[in-house]
mmCIF file of C-alpha atoms and ligand atoms in Angstrom:
data_model
loop_
_atom_site.group_PDB
_atom_site.id
_atom_site.type_symbol
_atom_site.label_atom_id
_atom_site.label_comp_id
_atom_site.label_asym_id
_atom_site.label_seq_id
_atom_site.Cartn_x
_atom_site.Cartn_y
_atom_site.Cartn_z
ATOM 1 C CA MET A 268 16.731 31.811 0.642
ATOM 2 C CA ALA A 269 15.078 28.159 -0.447
ATOM 3 C CA GLY A 270 16.034 26.093 -3.233
ATOM 4 C CA VAL A 271 16.886 22.546 -3.404
ATOM 5 C CA VAL A 272 18.607 20.787 -0.418
ATOM 6 C CA ALA A 273 20.590 17.497 -1.157
ATOM 7 C CA LEU A 274 20.022 15.568 1.838
ATOM 8 C CA THR A 275 21.697 12.123 3.039
ATOM 9 C CA GLY A 276 20.394 10.122 6.095
ATOM 10 C CA ALA A 277 16.858 10.291 5.614
ATOM 11 C CA THR A 278 16.005 7.327 6.708
ATOM 12 C CA GLY A 279 17.786 7.714 10.299
ATOM 13 C CA PHE A 280 17.154 9.882 13.236
ATOM 14 C CA ILE A 281 18.412 13.274 12.566
ATOM 15 C CA GLY A 282 17.719 13.409 8.649
ATOM 16 C CA GLY A 283 14.359 11.798 9.194
ATOM 17 C CA ALA A 284 13.459 14.585 12.005
ATOM 18 C CA LEU A 285 14.864 17.537 9.433
ATOM 19 C CA CYS A 286 12.743 16.372 6.635
ATOM 20 C CA GLN A 287 9.440 18.091 7.810
ATOM 21 C CA PRO A 288 10.726 21.373 8.692
ATOM 22 C CA LEU A 289 12.830 21.550 5.732
ATOM 23 C CA ALA A 290 9.519 21.235 3.166
ATOM 24 C CA GLN A 291 7.991 23.301 5.647
ATOM 25 C CA ALA A 292 10.440 26.030 5.404
ATOM 26 C CA GLY A 293 10.065 25.778 1.445
ATOM 27 C CA TRP A 294 12.832 23.801 0.591
ATOM 28 C CA ARG A 295 12.380 20.879 -2.026
ATOM 29 C CA ILE A 296 14.224 18.306 -0.827
ATOM 30 C CA ARG A 297 16.313 15.123 -2.589
ATOM 31 C CA ALA A 298 17.348 12.497 -0.564
ATOM 32 C CA LEU A 299 19.678 9.616 -0.845
ATOM 33 C CA VAL A 300 18.058 6.556 0.632
ATOM 34 C CA ARG A 301 19.401 2.860 0.342
ATOM 35 C CA ARG A 302 15.981 1.373 1.003
ATOM 36 C CA ALA A 303 12.264 2.247 0.799
ATOM 37 C CA PRO A 304 12.086 5.277 2.552
ATOM 38 C CA ASP A 305 8.532 5.493 5.286
ATOM 39 C CA ILE A 306 8.476 8.506 6.270
ATOM 40 C CA ALA A 307 5.207 10.253 5.963
ATOM 41 C CA LEU A 308 6.356 13.080 3.693
ATOM 42 C CA ALA A 309 7.685 10.685 0.961
ATOM 43 C CA SER A 310 5.385 12.150 -1.241
ATOM 44 C CA ARG A 311 7.031 15.641 -1.328
ATOM 45 C CA ILE A 312 10.920 14.403 -1.497
ATOM 46 C CA GLU A 313 12.267 13.276 -4.345
ATOM 47 C CA TRP A 314 14.260 10.054 -3.631
ATOM 48 C CA VAL A 315 17.416 8.938 -5.298
ATOM 49 C CA ARG A 316 18.239 5.266 -4.870
ATOM 50 C CA GLY A 317 22.035 4.479 -3.898
ATOM 51 C CA ASP A 318 24.393 4.943 -1.142
ATOM 52 C CA LEU A 319 27.698 6.785 -0.864
ATOM 53 C CA ASP A 320 29.599 4.512 -2.845
ATOM 54 C CA ASP A 321 27.497 5.125 -6.119
ATOM 55 C CA VAL A 322 29.183 8.115 -7.781
ATOM 56 C CA ALA A 323 26.517 7.978 -10.312
ATOM 57 C CA ALA A 324 23.803 8.377 -7.179
ATOM 58 C CA LEU A 325 25.396 10.862 -5.562
ATOM 59 C CA ARG A 326 25.450 13.044 -9.083
ATOM 60 C CA ARG A 327 22.005 12.459 -9.142
ATOM 61 C CA LEU A 328 21.542 13.855 -5.689
ATOM 62 C CA VAL A 329 23.216 17.202 -6.091
ATOM 63 C CA ALA A 330 22.122 17.758 -9.526
ATOM 64 C CA ASN A 331 21.285 21.266 -9.404
ATOM 65 C CA ALA A 332 21.098 21.482 -5.587
ATOM 66 C CA ASP A 333 21.903 24.822 -3.554
ATOM 67 C CA ALA A 334 23.212 22.924 -0.569
ATOM 68 C CA VAL A 335 24.207 19.729 0.797
ATOM 69 C CA ILE A 336 23.304 18.550 4.193
ATOM 70 C CA HIS A 337 25.284 14.938 5.108
ATOM 71 C CA CYS A 338 23.604 13.114 7.836
ATOM 72 C CA ALA A 339 24.400 9.660 6.754
ATOM 73 C CA GLY A 340 26.953 8.227 8.936
ATOM 74 C CA ALA A 341 28.120 4.797 10.242
ATOM 75 C CA VAL A 342 27.277 4.815 14.076
ATOM 76 C CA ARG A 343 27.868 0.945 14.836
ATOM 77 C CA GLY A 344 30.793 -0.867 13.387
ATOM 78 C CA ARG A 345 33.160 -3.619 14.080
ATOM 79 C CA SER A 346 36.000 -2.345 12.524
ATOM 80 C CA LEU A 347 37.959 0.875 11.625
ATOM 81 C CA GLU A 348 37.123 0.050 8.095
ATOM 82 C CA ASP A 349 33.629 -0.296 8.622
ATOM 83 C CA PHE A 350 33.389 3.249 10.364
ATOM 84 C CA ASP A 351 36.171 4.687 7.407
ATOM 85 C CA ARG A 352 34.334 3.256 4.405
ATOM 86 C CA VAL A 353 30.878 5.448 5.259
ATOM 87 C CA ASN A 354 32.234 8.283 7.277
ATOM 88 C CA VAL A 355 35.281 9.444 5.592
ATOM 89 C CA HIS A 356 35.448 7.821 2.064
ATOM 90 C CA GLY A 357 31.561 8.161 1.689
ATOM 91 C CA SER A 358 31.654 11.770 3.043
ATOM 92 C CA GLU A 359 34.868 12.735 0.746
ATOM 93 C CA ARG A 360 33.163 11.124 -2.290
ATOM 94 C CA LEU A 361 29.933 13.151 -1.655
ATOM 95 C CA LEU A 362 31.553 16.555 -1.378
ATOM 96 C CA HIS A 363 33.767 15.986 -4.537
ATOM 97 C CA THR A 364 30.304 15.405 -6.416
ATOM 98 C CA ALA A 365 28.843 18.315 -4.712
ATOM 99 C CA ARG A 366 31.985 20.194 -5.581
ATOM 100 C CA ALA A 367 31.467 19.850 -9.425
ATOM 101 C CA GLU A 368 28.030 20.948 -9.326
ATOM 102 C CA LEU A 369 28.281 24.581 -9.928
ATOM 103 C CA ARG A 370 25.065 25.595 -8.053
ATOM 104 C CA CYS A 371 26.141 24.137 -4.694
ATOM 105 C CA THR A 372 27.614 26.764 -2.681
ATOM 106 C CA ARG A 373 27.193 25.211 0.919
ATOM 107 C CA PHE A 374 27.756 21.515 2.553
ATOM 108 C CA LEU A 375 27.160 20.444 5.921
ATOM 109 C CA PHE A 376 28.881 17.672 7.844
ATOM 110 C CA MET A 377 27.148 16.328 10.307
ATOM 111 C CA SER A 378 30.539 15.016 12.569
ATOM 112 C CA SER A 379 30.173 14.555 16.238
ATOM 113 C CA LEU A 380 31.860 16.069 19.488
ATOM 114 C CA ALA A 381 33.325 12.601 19.381
ATOM 115 C CA ALA A 382 35.382 13.731 16.776
ATOM 116 C CA ARG A 383 37.353 16.024 19.300
ATOM 117 C CA GLU A 384 38.589 12.637 20.953
ATOM 118 C CA PRO A 385 39.787 10.495 18.264
ATOM 119 C CA THR A 386 41.644 7.829 20.339
ATOM 120 C CA LEU A 387 38.419 6.693 22.064
ATOM 121 C CA SER A 388 37.083 5.005 19.449
ATOM 122 C CA TRP A 389 36.843 3.873 15.765
ATOM 123 C CA TYR A 390 33.489 5.864 15.239
ATOM 124 C CA ALA A 391 35.537 9.099 16.953
ATOM 125 C CA ALA A 392 38.553 8.535 14.768
ATOM 126 C CA SER A 393 36.512 7.972 11.693
ATOM 127 C CA LYS A 394 34.654 11.266 12.303
ATOM 128 C CA HIS A 395 38.076 13.244 13.252
ATOM 129 C CA HIS A 396 39.700 11.987 9.815
ATOM 130 C CA ALA A 397 36.849 12.799 7.791
ATOM 131 C CA GLU A 398 36.872 16.259 9.143
ATOM 132 C CA GLU A 399 40.327 16.723 8.457
ATOM 133 C CA VAL A 400 39.792 15.499 4.889
ATOM 134 C CA LEU A 401 36.924 17.524 3.986
ATOM 135 C CA ARG A 402 38.645 20.610 5.500
ATOM 136 C CA GLN A 403 41.448 20.075 2.786
ATOM 137 C CA GLN A 404 39.516 19.400 -0.017
ATOM 138 C CA SER A 405 36.528 21.640 0.412
ATOM 139 C CA GLY A 406 37.805 24.085 -2.047
ATOM 140 C CA ALA A 407 35.605 26.784 -2.717
ATOM 141 C CA LEU A 408 32.426 25.110 -1.227
ATOM 142 C CA ALA A 409 31.617 26.668 2.027
ATOM 143 C CA LEU A 410 32.142 23.878 4.521
ATOM 144 C CA THR A 411 30.299 23.851 7.614
ATOM 145 C CA ILE A 412 30.821 21.238 10.498
ATOM 146 C CA PHE A 413 28.704 20.773 13.215
ATOM 147 C CA ARG A 414 29.523 18.297 16.295
ATOM 148 C CA PRO A 415 26.494 17.599 18.296
ATOM 149 C CA THR A 416 27.177 15.809 21.584
ATOM 150 C CA ALA A 417 24.340 13.236 22.163
ATOM 151 C CA VAL A 418 21.339 14.050 20.564
ATOM 152 C CA TYR A 419 17.952 12.789 21.737
ATOM 153 C CA GLY A 420 13.977 12.996 20.963
ATOM 154 C CA PRO A 421 11.419 11.430 18.801
ATOM 155 C CA GLY A 422 12.894 8.477 16.710
ATOM 156 C CA ASP A 423 16.149 8.396 18.385
ATOM 157 C CA ARG A 424 16.838 4.542 19.183
ATOM 158 C CA GLU A 425 20.357 4.865 20.762
ATOM 159 C CA LEU A 426 19.178 6.980 24.173
ATOM 160 C CA SER A 427 15.750 5.875 24.190
ATOM 161 C CA PRO A 428 16.416 2.777 26.507
ATOM 162 C CA LEU A 429 17.882 5.306 28.892
ATOM 163 C CA PHE A 430 14.757 7.408 28.835
ATOM 164 C CA ARG A 431 12.807 4.013 29.462
ATOM 165 C CA PHE A 432 14.579 3.495 32.569
ATOM 166 C CA LEU A 433 14.640 6.717 33.890
ATOM 167 C CA ARG A 434 10.765 6.361 33.844
ATOM 168 C CA ARG A 435 10.925 3.413 35.766
ATOM 169 C CA GLY A 436 12.726 5.078 38.299
ATOM 170 C CA LEU A 437 16.541 4.253 37.389
ATOM 171 C CA LEU A 438 19.552 5.481 35.548
ATOM 172 C CA PRO A 439 22.151 2.934 34.760
ATOM 173 C CA VAL A 440 25.446 4.610 34.764
ATOM 174 C CA PRO A 441 28.073 2.711 33.031
ATOM 175 C CA GLY A 442 31.367 4.303 34.240
ATOM 176 C CA ASN A 443 32.675 7.480 35.914
ATOM 177 C CA GLN A 444 29.835 8.785 38.109
ATOM 178 C CA HIS A 445 31.346 12.255 38.108
ATOM 179 C CA ALA A 446 31.586 12.453 34.402
ATOM 180 C CA ARG A 447 30.311 15.511 32.752
ATOM 181 C CA LEU A 448 27.692 14.742 29.778
ATOM 182 C CA THR A 449 26.056 17.101 27.438
ATOM 183 C CA LEU A 450 22.890 16.622 25.758
ATOM 184 C CA LEU A 451 20.815 18.225 22.578
ATOM 185 C CA HIS A 452 17.210 17.789 21.611
ATOM 186 C CA VAL A 453 16.877 16.995 17.896
ATOM 187 C CA HIS A 454 14.509 19.955 17.794
ATOM 188 C CA ASP A 455 17.003 22.169 18.235
ATOM 189 C CA LEU A 456 19.747 20.472 16.203
ATOM 190 C CA VAL A 457 16.956 21.004 13.292
ATOM 191 C CA THR A 458 16.711 24.418 14.357
ATOM 192 C CA ALA A 459 20.244 25.148 13.777
ATOM 193 C CA ILE A 460 20.402 23.021 10.684
ATOM 194 C CA LEU A 461 17.940 25.644 9.288
ATOM 195 C CA ARG A 462 19.379 28.853 10.714
ATOM 196 C CA TRP A 463 22.700 27.627 8.540
ATOM 197 C CA LEU A 464 20.988 27.276 5.563
ATOM 198 C CA ASP A 465 19.343 31.032 6.182
ATOM 199 C CA SER A 466 22.955 32.213 6.631
ATOM 200 C CA SER A 467 24.173 34.535 4.111
ATOM 201 C CA PRO A 468 27.363 34.018 3.325
ATOM 202 C CA PRO A 469 27.210 30.895 4.560
ATOM 203 C CA ALA A 470 28.480 30.537 8.322
ATOM 204 C CA ALA A 471 31.488 27.938 7.468
ATOM 205 C CA GLY A 472 33.669 26.430 10.218
ATOM 206 C CA THR A 473 33.246 24.020 12.904
ATOM 207 C CA PHE A 474 30.994 24.164 15.469
ATOM 208 C CA GLU A 475 30.151 22.595 18.387
ATOM 209 C CA LEU A 476 26.093 22.237 19.677
ATOM 210 C CA HIS A 477 24.483 21.461 23.385
ATOM 211 C CA ASP A 478 21.503 22.259 24.727
ATOM 212 C CA GLY A 479 22.189 25.278 26.299
ATOM 213 C CA ARG A 480 23.551 24.101 29.660
ATOM 214 C CA ALA A 481 27.157 24.985 29.659
ATOM 215 C CA ASP A 482 28.228 23.283 32.828
ATOM 216 C CA GLY A 483 26.410 19.579 31.213
ATOM 217 C CA TYR A 484 25.084 17.501 33.521
ATOM 218 C CA SER A 485 26.071 14.454 35.868
ATOM 219 C CA TRP A 486 24.493 11.508 36.149
ATOM 220 C CA GLN A 487 23.429 12.237 39.532
ATOM 221 C CA THR A 488 21.923 15.924 37.936
ATOM 222 C CA ILE A 489 20.041 13.726 35.438
ATOM 223 C CA ALA A 490 18.587 11.522 38.096
ATOM 224 C CA ALA A 491 18.115 14.558 40.124
ATOM 225 C CA ILE A 492 15.790 16.230 37.423
ATOM 226 C CA ALA A 493 14.201 12.841 36.293
ATOM 227 C CA ALA A 494 13.094 12.413 40.025
ATOM 228 C CA ARG A 495 11.880 16.304 40.262
ATOM 229 C CA VAL A 496 9.698 16.010 36.892
ATOM 230 C CA GLN A 497 8.322 12.472 38.006
ATOM 231 C CA GLY A 498 8.004 13.305 41.457
ATOM 232 C CA ARG A 499 9.594 9.905 42.530
ATOM 233 C CA PRO A 500 13.293 8.829 43.334
ATOM 234 C CA VAL A 501 15.434 7.675 40.599
ATOM 235 C CA ARG A 502 17.842 5.533 41.802
ATOM 236 C CA LEU A 503 21.487 5.427 39.968
ATOM 237 C CA LEU A 504 22.272 1.856 38.921
ATOM 238 C CA ASN A 505 26.098 1.545 38.757
ATOM 239 C CA LEU A 506 27.278 -1.237 35.937
ATOM 240 C CA PRO A 507 29.840 -2.957 36.856
ATOM 241 C CA ARG A 508 32.852 -2.117 35.291
ATOM 242 C CA THR A 509 34.629 -5.404 34.776
ATOM 243 C CA GLY A 510 31.303 -7.096 33.212
ATOM 244 C CA LEU A 511 30.555 -4.374 31.055
ATOM 245 C CA THR A 512 34.142 -4.600 29.763
ATOM 246 C CA LEU A 513 33.707 -8.205 28.854
ATOM 247 C CA ALA A 514 30.111 -8.072 27.634
ATOM 248 C CA ALA A 515 31.655 -5.131 24.800
ATOM 249 C CA ALA A 516 34.755 -7.518 24.341
ATOM 250 C CA VAL A 517 32.383 -10.511 23.380
ATOM 251 C CA ASN A 518 29.774 -8.808 21.654
ATOM 252 C CA LEU A 519 32.588 -7.504 19.202
ATOM 253 C CA ARG A 520 33.776 -11.339 18.996
ATOM 254 C CA LEU A 521 30.174 -12.269 18.233
ATOM 255 C CA ALA A 522 29.536 -9.798 15.805
ATOM 256 C CA ARG A 523 32.583 -10.616 13.499
ATOM 257 C CA TRP A 524 31.497 -14.265 13.993
ATOM 258 C CA LEU A 525 27.925 -13.430 12.891
ATOM 259 C CA ARG A 526 28.397 -10.545 11.016
ATOM 260 C CA TYR A 527 26.517 -7.891 12.567
ATOM 261 C CA GLN A 528 27.219 -4.249 13.139
ATOM 262 C CA PRO A 529 27.528 -3.784 17.106
ATOM 263 C CA MET A 530 26.585 -1.116 19.096
ATOM 264 C CA LEU A 531 28.497 -1.812 22.607
ATOM 265 C CA THR A 532 31.986 -2.061 22.048
ATOM 266 C CA PRO A 533 34.683 -1.552 23.729
ATOM 267 C CA GLY A 534 35.432 1.799 21.868
ATOM 268 C CA LYS A 535 31.555 2.962 22.697
ATOM 269 C CA LEU A 536 32.807 1.894 26.343
ATOM 270 C CA ARG A 537 35.443 4.402 26.265
ATOM 271 C CA GLU A 538 33.089 6.812 25.074
ATOM 272 C CA LEU A 539 30.546 6.416 27.428
ATOM 273 C CA ARG A 540 33.286 6.728 30.340
ATOM 274 C CA HIS A 541 35.026 9.629 29.198
ATOM 275 C CA PRO A 542 34.970 11.795 31.977
ATOM 276 C CA ASP A 543 34.258 15.479 30.221
ATOM 277 C CA TRP A 544 31.890 16.105 27.021
ATOM 278 C CA ILE A 545 31.694 19.494 28.072
ATOM 279 C CA CYS A 546 31.227 21.666 25.172
ATOM 280 C CA ASP A 547 30.951 25.253 23.642
ATOM 281 C CA ASN A 548 27.761 26.738 21.779
ATOM 282 C CA SER A 549 29.236 30.326 21.633
ATOM 283 C CA ALA A 550 30.631 30.236 18.202
ATOM 284 C CA LEU A 551 27.596 28.754 16.739
ATOM 285 C CA ALA A 552 25.077 30.998 18.556
ATOM 286 C CA ALA A 553 27.572 33.930 17.311
ATOM 287 C CA ALA A 554 27.133 32.886 13.781
ATOM 288 C CA LEU A 555 23.595 32.052 13.413
ATOM 289 C CA GLY A 556 22.032 33.777 16.092
ATOM 290 C CA TRP A 557 21.052 30.392 17.226
ATOM 291 C CA ARG A 558 19.513 29.630 20.686
ATOM 292 C CA PRO A 559 18.793 25.974 22.073
ATOM 293 C CA ARG A 560 15.277 26.187 23.833
ATOM 294 C CA ILE A 561 15.251 22.346 24.981
ATOM 295 C CA ASP A 562 17.264 21.312 27.960
ATOM 296 C CA PHE A 563 16.953 17.863 29.505
ATOM 297 C CA GLU A 564 14.328 18.910 31.824
ATOM 298 C CA ARG A 565 11.925 20.577 29.413
ATOM 299 C CA ALA A 566 12.152 17.344 27.557
ATOM 300 C CA MET A 567 11.057 15.109 30.513
ATOM 301 C CA ARG A 568 8.405 17.690 31.893
ATOM 302 C CA GLU A 569 6.655 18.272 28.171
ATOM 303 C CA GLY A 570 7.503 14.675 27.007
ATOM 304 C CA LEU A 571 9.544 15.524 24.472
ATOM 305 C CA SER A 572 12.260 13.008 24.854
ATOM 306 C CA GLY A 573 11.371 10.305 22.662
HETATM 307 N N1 LIG B 1053 22.166 10.698 17.407
HETATM 308 C C1 LIG B 1053 23.300 11.012 17.910
HETATM 309 O O1 LIG B 1053 23.269 11.299 18.940
HETATM 310 C C2 LIG B 1053 24.282 11.952 17.159
HETATM 311 C C3 LIG B 1053 25.067 12.532 17.871
HETATM 312 C C4 LIG B 1053 26.388 13.425 17.322
HETATM 313 C C5 LIG B 1053 26.480 13.027 15.554
HETATM 314 N N2 LIG B 1053 25.278 12.432 15.244
HETATM 315 C C6 LIG B 1053 25.587 11.952 13.598
HETATM 316 O O2 LIG B 1053 24.451 12.562 13.076
HETATM 317 C C7 LIG B 1053 24.434 11.416 11.916
HETATM 318 C C8 LIG B 1053 23.139 10.844 11.663
HETATM 319 O O3 LIG B 1053 23.175 9.970 13.175
HETATM 320 P P1 LIG B 1053 21.854 9.686 13.339
HETATM 321 O O4 LIG B 1053 21.668 9.236 15.004
HETATM 322 O O5 LIG B 1053 20.551 10.022 12.395
HETATM 323 O O6 LIG B 1053 21.865 7.902 12.874
HETATM 324 P P2 LIG B 1053 21.260 6.931 12.216
HETATM 325 O O7 LIG B 1053 19.540 6.774 12.911
HETATM 326 O O8 LIG B 1053 21.928 5.474 12.337
HETATM 327 O O9 LIG B 1053 20.938 7.235 10.523
HETATM 328 C C9 LIG B 1053 21.781 7.027 9.991
HETATM 329 C C10 LIG B 1053 21.857 7.674 8.202
HETATM 330 O O10 LIG B 1053 22.795 6.962 7.390
HETATM 331 C C11 LIG B 1053 22.190 6.120 6.300
HETATM 332 N N3 LIG B 1053 23.498 5.551 5.907
HETATM 333 C C12 LIG B 1053 24.494 4.876 6.707
HETATM 334 N N4 LIG B 1053 25.124 4.326 6.258
HETATM 335 C C13 LIG B 1053 25.118 4.737 4.794
HETATM 336 C C14 LIG B 1053 25.755 4.666 3.298
HETATM 337 N N5 LIG B 1053 26.858 3.756 3.417
HETATM 338 N N6 LIG B 1053 25.004 5.202 2.269
HETATM 339 C C15 LIG B 1053 24.210 5.911 2.200
HETATM 340 N N7 LIG B 1053 23.237 6.222 3.600
HETATM 341 C C16 LIG B 1053 24.096 5.548 4.715
HETATM 342 C C17 LIG B 1053 21.419 5.657 7.219
HETATM 343 O O11 LIG B 1053 20.534 4.534 6.278
HETATM 344 P P3 LIG B 1053 19.780 3.343 6.117
HETATM 345 O O12 LIG B 1053 18.587 3.546 6.819
HETATM 346 O O13 LIG B 1053 19.797 2.749 4.954
HETATM 347 O O14 LIG B 1053 20.270 2.243 7.243
HETATM 348 C C18 LIG B 1053 20.569 6.309 7.915
HETATM 349 O O15 LIG B 1053 19.746 6.997 7.286
HETATM 350 C C19 LIG B 1053 25.644 10.581 12.189
HETATM 351 O O16 LIG B 1053 26.551 11.036 11.004
HETATM 352 C C20 LIG B 1053 26.261 10.592 13.251
HETATM 353 O O17 LIG B 1053 27.480 10.403 13.382
HETATM 354 C C21 LIG B 1053 24.425 11.653 15.843
#
């Protein structure tokens, strides 16, 4: 099946990575944007100017669309309201608009593995709440929720500093040395989305996604893999717990005062220090026949880390 896809978040990391593969697969893309896009494919995408608050823009976005892929989301904020405004209320508004469009039969919400742990942060709480609201209100629309773990690859800004440190032989560890992390390369996420678009009937439900390494990684494993690939040692750098906690608190205060959207906050630190981000791909593999292909070692070896 190929038709019209209504896409949000096309100017971001994940939505941006999706545009070219979608177009190559024959989909016509209609994308919601708040600012002039600089994506190379611009001419092959119909841009709808507006944001998730703007119901008229959302109607134009979903008109005659076969599917909605909702990648827009707030990943930084200085209050729960900042996250809820976009992740809960914006998503709910988009779902309602899509429900009113008869042609549209499937809706993909890009949630996060963090939704599993809503007490950790405002971000996690907002994703958890958004999932609940969308499940309650999806009606006849086939709703699919993807819960990717930490995603990286070309165009990513959040994990790219970590890769820069690794190339210099250092791995900063923000907390628990024994924590289990999981990762997902953006190309594998894109493949899963394309498979979901082709699934018939649409694979509905809530799915966790990781890179196929079922037992995840420890910080030591990440350092060991990077050392092996680069052919030189990588040293773990334990960031001082109290200093980091203080920095996050100060950053949040400054952000409220100077009105910017902070990344490092006490909530983000709790996410980073959480001991167990192991998750399970098997439901998505069974539903879509999807298999991730790029684990951390391959990404390092082939320069795919971004
Ligand atoms: N990256 C990860 O590791 C990861 C992991 C799990 C889940 N996710 C989820 O995946 C989604 C995409 O993440 P990302 O890494 O691509 O984030 P990103 O690079 O920060 O992109 C966010 C996108 O959402 C758009 N957006 C934000 N607020 C909006 C609003 N009010 N109205 C319309 N558009 C709005 C942004 O538009 P502007 O360009 O105009 O700001 C941008 O296009 C998010 O929902 C995130 O929670 C990401």
